[in-house]
PDB file of C-alpha atoms and ligand atoms in Angstrom:
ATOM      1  CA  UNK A   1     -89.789-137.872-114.204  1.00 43.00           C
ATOM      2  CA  UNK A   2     -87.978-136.334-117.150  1.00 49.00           C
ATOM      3  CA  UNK A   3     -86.809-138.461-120.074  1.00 69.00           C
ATOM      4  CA  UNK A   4     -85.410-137.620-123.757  1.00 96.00           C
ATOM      5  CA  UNK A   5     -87.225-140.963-124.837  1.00 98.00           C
ATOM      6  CA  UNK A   6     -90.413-141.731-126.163  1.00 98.00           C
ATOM      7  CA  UNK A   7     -91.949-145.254-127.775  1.00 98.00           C
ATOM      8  CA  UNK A   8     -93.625-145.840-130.772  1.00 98.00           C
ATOM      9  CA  UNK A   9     -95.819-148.556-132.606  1.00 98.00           C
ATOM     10  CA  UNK A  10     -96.067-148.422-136.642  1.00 98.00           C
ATOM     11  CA  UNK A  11     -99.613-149.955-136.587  1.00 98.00           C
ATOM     12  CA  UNK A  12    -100.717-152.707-138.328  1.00 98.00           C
ATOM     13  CA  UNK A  13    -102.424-150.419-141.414  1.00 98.00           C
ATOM     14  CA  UNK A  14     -99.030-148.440-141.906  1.00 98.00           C
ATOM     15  CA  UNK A  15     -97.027-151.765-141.848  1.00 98.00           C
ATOM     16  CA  UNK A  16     -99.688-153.414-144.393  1.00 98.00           C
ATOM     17  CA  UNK A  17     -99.972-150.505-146.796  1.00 98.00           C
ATOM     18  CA  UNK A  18     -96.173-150.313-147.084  1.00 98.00           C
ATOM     19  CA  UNK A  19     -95.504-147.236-145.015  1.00 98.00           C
ATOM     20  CA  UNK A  20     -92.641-148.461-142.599  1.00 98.00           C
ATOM     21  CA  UNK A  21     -90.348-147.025-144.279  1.00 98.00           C
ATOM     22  CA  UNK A  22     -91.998-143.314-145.326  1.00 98.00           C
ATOM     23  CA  UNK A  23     -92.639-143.306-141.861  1.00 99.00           C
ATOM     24  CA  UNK A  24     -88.917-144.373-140.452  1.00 98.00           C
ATOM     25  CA  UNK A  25     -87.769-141.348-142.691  1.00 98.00           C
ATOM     26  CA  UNK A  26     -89.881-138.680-141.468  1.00 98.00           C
ATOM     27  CA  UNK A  27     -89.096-139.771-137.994  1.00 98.00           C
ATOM     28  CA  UNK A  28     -85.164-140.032-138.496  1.00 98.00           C
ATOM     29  CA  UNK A  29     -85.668-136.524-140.625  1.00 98.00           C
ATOM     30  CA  UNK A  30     -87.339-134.794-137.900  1.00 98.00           C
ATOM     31  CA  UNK A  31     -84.265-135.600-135.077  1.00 98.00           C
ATOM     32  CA  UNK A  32     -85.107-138.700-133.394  1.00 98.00           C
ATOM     33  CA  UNK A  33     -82.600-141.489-132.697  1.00 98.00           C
ATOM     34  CA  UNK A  34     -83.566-145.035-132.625  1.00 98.00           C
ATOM     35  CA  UNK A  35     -82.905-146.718-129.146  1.00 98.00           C
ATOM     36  CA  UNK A  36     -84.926-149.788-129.536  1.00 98.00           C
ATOM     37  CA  UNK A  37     -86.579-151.726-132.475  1.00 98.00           C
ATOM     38  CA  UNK A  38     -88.638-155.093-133.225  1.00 98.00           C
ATOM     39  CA  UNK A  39     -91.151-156.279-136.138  1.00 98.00           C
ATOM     40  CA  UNK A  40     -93.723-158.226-134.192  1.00 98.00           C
ATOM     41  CA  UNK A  41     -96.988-158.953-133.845  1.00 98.00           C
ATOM     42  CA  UNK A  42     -99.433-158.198-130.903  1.00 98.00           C
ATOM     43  CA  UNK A  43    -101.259-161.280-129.421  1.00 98.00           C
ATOM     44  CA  UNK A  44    -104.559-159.999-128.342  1.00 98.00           C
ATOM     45  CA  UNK A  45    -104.212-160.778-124.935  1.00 98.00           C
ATOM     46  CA  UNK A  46    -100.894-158.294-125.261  1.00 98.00           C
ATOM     47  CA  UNK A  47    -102.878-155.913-126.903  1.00 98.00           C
ATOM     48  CA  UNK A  48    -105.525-155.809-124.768  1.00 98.00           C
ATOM     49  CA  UNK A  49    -103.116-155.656-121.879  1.00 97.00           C
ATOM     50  CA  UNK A  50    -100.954-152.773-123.448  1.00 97.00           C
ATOM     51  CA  UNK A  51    -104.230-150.703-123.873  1.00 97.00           C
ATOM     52  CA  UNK A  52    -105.651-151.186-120.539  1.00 96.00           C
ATOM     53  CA  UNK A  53    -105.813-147.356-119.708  1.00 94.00           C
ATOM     54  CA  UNK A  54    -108.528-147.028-122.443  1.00 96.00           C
ATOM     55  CA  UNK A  55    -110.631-150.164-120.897  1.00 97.00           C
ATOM     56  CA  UNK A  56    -113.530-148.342-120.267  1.00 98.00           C
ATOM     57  CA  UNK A  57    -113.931-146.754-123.678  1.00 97.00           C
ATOM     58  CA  UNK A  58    -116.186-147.892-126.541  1.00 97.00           C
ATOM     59  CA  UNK A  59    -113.828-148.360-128.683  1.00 97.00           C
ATOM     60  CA  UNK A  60    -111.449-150.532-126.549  1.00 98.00           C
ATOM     61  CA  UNK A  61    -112.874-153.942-128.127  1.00 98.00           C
ATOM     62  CA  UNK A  62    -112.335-152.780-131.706  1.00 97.00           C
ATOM     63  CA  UNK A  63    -108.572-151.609-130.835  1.00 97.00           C
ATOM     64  CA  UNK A  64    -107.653-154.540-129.245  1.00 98.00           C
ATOM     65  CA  UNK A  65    -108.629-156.546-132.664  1.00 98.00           C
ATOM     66  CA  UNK A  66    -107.188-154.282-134.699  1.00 98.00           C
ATOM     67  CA  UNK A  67    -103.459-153.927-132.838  1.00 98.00           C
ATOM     68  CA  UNK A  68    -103.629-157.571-133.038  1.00 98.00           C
ATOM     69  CA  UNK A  69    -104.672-158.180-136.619  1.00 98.00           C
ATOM     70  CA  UNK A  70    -101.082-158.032-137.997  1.00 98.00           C
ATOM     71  CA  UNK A  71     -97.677-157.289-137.460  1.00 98.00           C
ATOM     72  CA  UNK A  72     -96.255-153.704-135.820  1.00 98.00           C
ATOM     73  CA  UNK A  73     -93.011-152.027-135.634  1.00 99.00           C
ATOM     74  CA  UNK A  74     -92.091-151.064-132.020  1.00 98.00           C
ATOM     75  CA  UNK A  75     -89.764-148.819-131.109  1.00 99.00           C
ATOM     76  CA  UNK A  76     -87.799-146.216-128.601  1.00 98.00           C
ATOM     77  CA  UNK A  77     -87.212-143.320-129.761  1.00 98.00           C
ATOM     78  CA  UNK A  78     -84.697-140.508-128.462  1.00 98.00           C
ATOM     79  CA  UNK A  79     -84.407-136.254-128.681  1.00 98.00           C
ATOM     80  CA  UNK A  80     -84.362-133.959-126.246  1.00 97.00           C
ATOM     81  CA  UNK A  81     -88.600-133.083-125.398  1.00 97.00           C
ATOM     82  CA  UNK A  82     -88.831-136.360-127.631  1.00 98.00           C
ATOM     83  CA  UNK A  83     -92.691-137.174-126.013  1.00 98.00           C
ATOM     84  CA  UNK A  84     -94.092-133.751-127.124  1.00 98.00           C
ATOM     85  CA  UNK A  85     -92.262-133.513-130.373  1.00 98.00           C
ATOM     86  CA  UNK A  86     -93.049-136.993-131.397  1.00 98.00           C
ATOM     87  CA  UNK A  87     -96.831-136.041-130.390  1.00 98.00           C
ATOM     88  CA  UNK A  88     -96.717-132.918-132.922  1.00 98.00           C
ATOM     89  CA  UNK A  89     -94.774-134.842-135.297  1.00 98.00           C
ATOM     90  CA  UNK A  90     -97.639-137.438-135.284  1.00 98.00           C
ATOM     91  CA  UNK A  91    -100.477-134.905-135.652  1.00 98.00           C
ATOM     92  CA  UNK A  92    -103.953-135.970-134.183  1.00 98.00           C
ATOM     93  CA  UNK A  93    -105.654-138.782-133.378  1.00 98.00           C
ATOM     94  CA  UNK A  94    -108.540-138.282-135.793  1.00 98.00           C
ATOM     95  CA  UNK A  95    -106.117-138.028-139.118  1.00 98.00           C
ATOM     96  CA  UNK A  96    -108.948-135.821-140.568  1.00 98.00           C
ATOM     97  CA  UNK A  97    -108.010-133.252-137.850  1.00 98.00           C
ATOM     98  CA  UNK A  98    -104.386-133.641-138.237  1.00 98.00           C
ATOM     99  CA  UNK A  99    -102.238-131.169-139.613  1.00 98.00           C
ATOM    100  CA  UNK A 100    -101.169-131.039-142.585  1.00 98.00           C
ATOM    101  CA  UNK A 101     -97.265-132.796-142.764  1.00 98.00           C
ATOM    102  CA  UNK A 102     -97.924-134.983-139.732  1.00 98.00           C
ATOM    103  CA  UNK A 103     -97.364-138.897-140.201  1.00 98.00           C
ATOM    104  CA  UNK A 104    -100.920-139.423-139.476  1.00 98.00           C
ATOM    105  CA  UNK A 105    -102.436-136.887-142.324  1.00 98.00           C
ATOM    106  CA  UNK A 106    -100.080-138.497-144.364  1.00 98.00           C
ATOM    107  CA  UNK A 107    -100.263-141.899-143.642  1.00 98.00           C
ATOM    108  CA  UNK A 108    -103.314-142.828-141.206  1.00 98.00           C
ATOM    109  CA  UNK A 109    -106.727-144.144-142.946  1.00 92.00           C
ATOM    110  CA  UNK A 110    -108.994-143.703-140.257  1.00 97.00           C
ATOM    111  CA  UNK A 111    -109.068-142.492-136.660  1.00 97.00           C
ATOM    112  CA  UNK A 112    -108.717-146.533-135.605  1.00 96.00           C
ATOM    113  CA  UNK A 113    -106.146-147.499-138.099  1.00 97.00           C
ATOM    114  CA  UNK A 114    -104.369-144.479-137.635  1.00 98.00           C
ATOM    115  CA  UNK A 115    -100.769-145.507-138.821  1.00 98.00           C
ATOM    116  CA  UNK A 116     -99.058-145.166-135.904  1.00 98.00           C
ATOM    117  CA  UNK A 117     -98.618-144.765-131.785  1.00 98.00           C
ATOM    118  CA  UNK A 118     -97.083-142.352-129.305  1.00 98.00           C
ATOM    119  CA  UNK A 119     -96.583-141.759-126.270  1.00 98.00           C
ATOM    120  CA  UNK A 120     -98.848-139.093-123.942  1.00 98.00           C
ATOM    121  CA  UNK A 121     -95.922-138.763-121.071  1.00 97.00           C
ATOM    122  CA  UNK A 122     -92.725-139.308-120.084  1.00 97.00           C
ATOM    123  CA  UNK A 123     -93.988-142.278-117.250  1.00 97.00           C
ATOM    124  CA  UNK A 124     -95.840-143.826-119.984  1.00 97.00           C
ATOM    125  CA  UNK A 125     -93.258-143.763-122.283  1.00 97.00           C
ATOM    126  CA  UNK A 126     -90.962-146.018-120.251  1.00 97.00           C
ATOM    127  CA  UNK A 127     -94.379-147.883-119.043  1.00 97.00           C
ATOM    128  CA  UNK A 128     -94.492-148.584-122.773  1.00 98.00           C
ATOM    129  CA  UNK A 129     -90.869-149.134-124.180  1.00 98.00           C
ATOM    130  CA  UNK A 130     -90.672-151.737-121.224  1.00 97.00           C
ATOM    131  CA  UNK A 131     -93.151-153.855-122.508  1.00 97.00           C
ATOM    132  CA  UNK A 132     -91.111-154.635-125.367  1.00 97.00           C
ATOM    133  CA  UNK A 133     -87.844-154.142-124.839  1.00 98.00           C
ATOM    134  CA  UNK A 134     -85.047-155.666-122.427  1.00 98.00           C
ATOM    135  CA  UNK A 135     -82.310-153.882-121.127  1.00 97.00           C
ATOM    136  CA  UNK A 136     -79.781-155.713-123.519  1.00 98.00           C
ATOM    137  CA  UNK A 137     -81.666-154.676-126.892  1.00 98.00           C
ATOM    138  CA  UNK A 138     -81.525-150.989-126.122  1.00 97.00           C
ATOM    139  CA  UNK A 139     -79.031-149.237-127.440  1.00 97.00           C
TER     140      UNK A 139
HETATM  141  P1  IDP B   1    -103.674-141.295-129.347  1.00 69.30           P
HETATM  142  O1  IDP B   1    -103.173-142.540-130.055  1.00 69.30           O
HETATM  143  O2  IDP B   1    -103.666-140.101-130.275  1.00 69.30           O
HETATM  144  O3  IDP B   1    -102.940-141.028-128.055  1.00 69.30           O
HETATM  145  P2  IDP B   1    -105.888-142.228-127.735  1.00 69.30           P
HETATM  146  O4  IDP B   1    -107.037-141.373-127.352  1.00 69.30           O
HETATM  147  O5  IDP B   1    -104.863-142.540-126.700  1.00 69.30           O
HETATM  148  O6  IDP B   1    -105.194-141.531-129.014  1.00 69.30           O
HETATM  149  O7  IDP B   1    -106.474-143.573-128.331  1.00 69.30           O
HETATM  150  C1  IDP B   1    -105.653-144.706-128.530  1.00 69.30           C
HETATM  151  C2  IDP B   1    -105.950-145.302-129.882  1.00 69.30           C
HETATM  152  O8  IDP B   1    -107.286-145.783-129.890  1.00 69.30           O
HETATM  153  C3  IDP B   1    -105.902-144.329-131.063  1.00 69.30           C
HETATM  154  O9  IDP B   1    -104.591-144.101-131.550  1.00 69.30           O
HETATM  155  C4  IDP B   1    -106.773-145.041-132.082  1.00 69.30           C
HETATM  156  O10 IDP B   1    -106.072-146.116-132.721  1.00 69.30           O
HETATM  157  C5  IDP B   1    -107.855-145.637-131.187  1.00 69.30           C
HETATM  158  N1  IDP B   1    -109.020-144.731-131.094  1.00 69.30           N
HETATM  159  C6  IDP B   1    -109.095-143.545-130.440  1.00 69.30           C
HETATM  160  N2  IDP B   1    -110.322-142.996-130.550  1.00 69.30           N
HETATM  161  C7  IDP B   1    -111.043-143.869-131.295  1.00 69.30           C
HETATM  162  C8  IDP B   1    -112.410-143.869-131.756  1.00 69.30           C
HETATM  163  O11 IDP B   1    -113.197-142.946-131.493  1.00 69.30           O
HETATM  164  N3  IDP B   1    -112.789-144.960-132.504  1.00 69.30           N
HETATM  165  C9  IDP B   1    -111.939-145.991-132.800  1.00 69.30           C
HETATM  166  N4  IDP B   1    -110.670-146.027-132.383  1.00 69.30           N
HETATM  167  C10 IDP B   1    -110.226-144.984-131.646  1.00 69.30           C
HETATM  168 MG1   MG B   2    -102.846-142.184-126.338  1.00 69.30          MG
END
């Protein structure tokens, strides 16, 4: 299934260290158009729920605690190929290995608390932004 939408999380390190709005910028400058937004904060039970996929992985216990620790910006973002842009826009998980301009080697502190989330596919995408957001607060 084909979208124009992606969804993104400003994590709680980039909402703590000030960074919503640097962040917001870059993301406005590089084309995308907000559908959806909320400041609020991950329970752990939702974050453990919203990160199910990685269950299985080591670090799945530490991620949980760490969405959870504080509060997030979600949001839906829109652009035509808006999953795979946002992805390169974004850089790598491991901000170390990001490239240089991306959010994450700009922002992101570690590869945990690494400043913010996006989406791998178009399914997950509206997997994700439907976890948030209703019908009537996208717009
Ligand atoms: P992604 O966010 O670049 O798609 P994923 O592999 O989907 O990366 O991992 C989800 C999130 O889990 C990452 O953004 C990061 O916060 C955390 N994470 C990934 N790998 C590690 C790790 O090796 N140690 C600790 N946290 C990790
Ligand atoms: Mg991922």
């Amino acid at each position: 299934m084909a979208t124009n939408r992606t969804f993104t999380m400003l994590k709680p390190d980039a909402v703590a260290n000030g960074y919503i709005g640097g962040i917001l910028k870059m993301i406005n400058e590089a084309g995308f158009r907000i559908v959806a937004m909320k400041y609020t904060q991950l329970t752990k039970d939702a974050a453990g729920k919203f990160y199910e996929v990685h269950k299985e992985r080591p670090f799945y216990g530490e991620l949980v605690d760490y969405m959870s620790s504080g509060p997030i910006v979600a949001a839906i973002l829109e652009k035509e190929n808006a999953v795979a842009d946002f992805r390169t826009l974004i850089g790598a998980t491991d901000p170390t290995k990001a490239d240089e301009g991306t959010i994450r080697k700009i922002y992101a502190k570690s590869i945990a608390a690494n400043a913010v989330h996006g989406s791998d596919s178009d399914e997950n995408a509206q997997i994700e932004g439907d976890f948030y957001f209703s019908k009537l607060e996208r717009f």
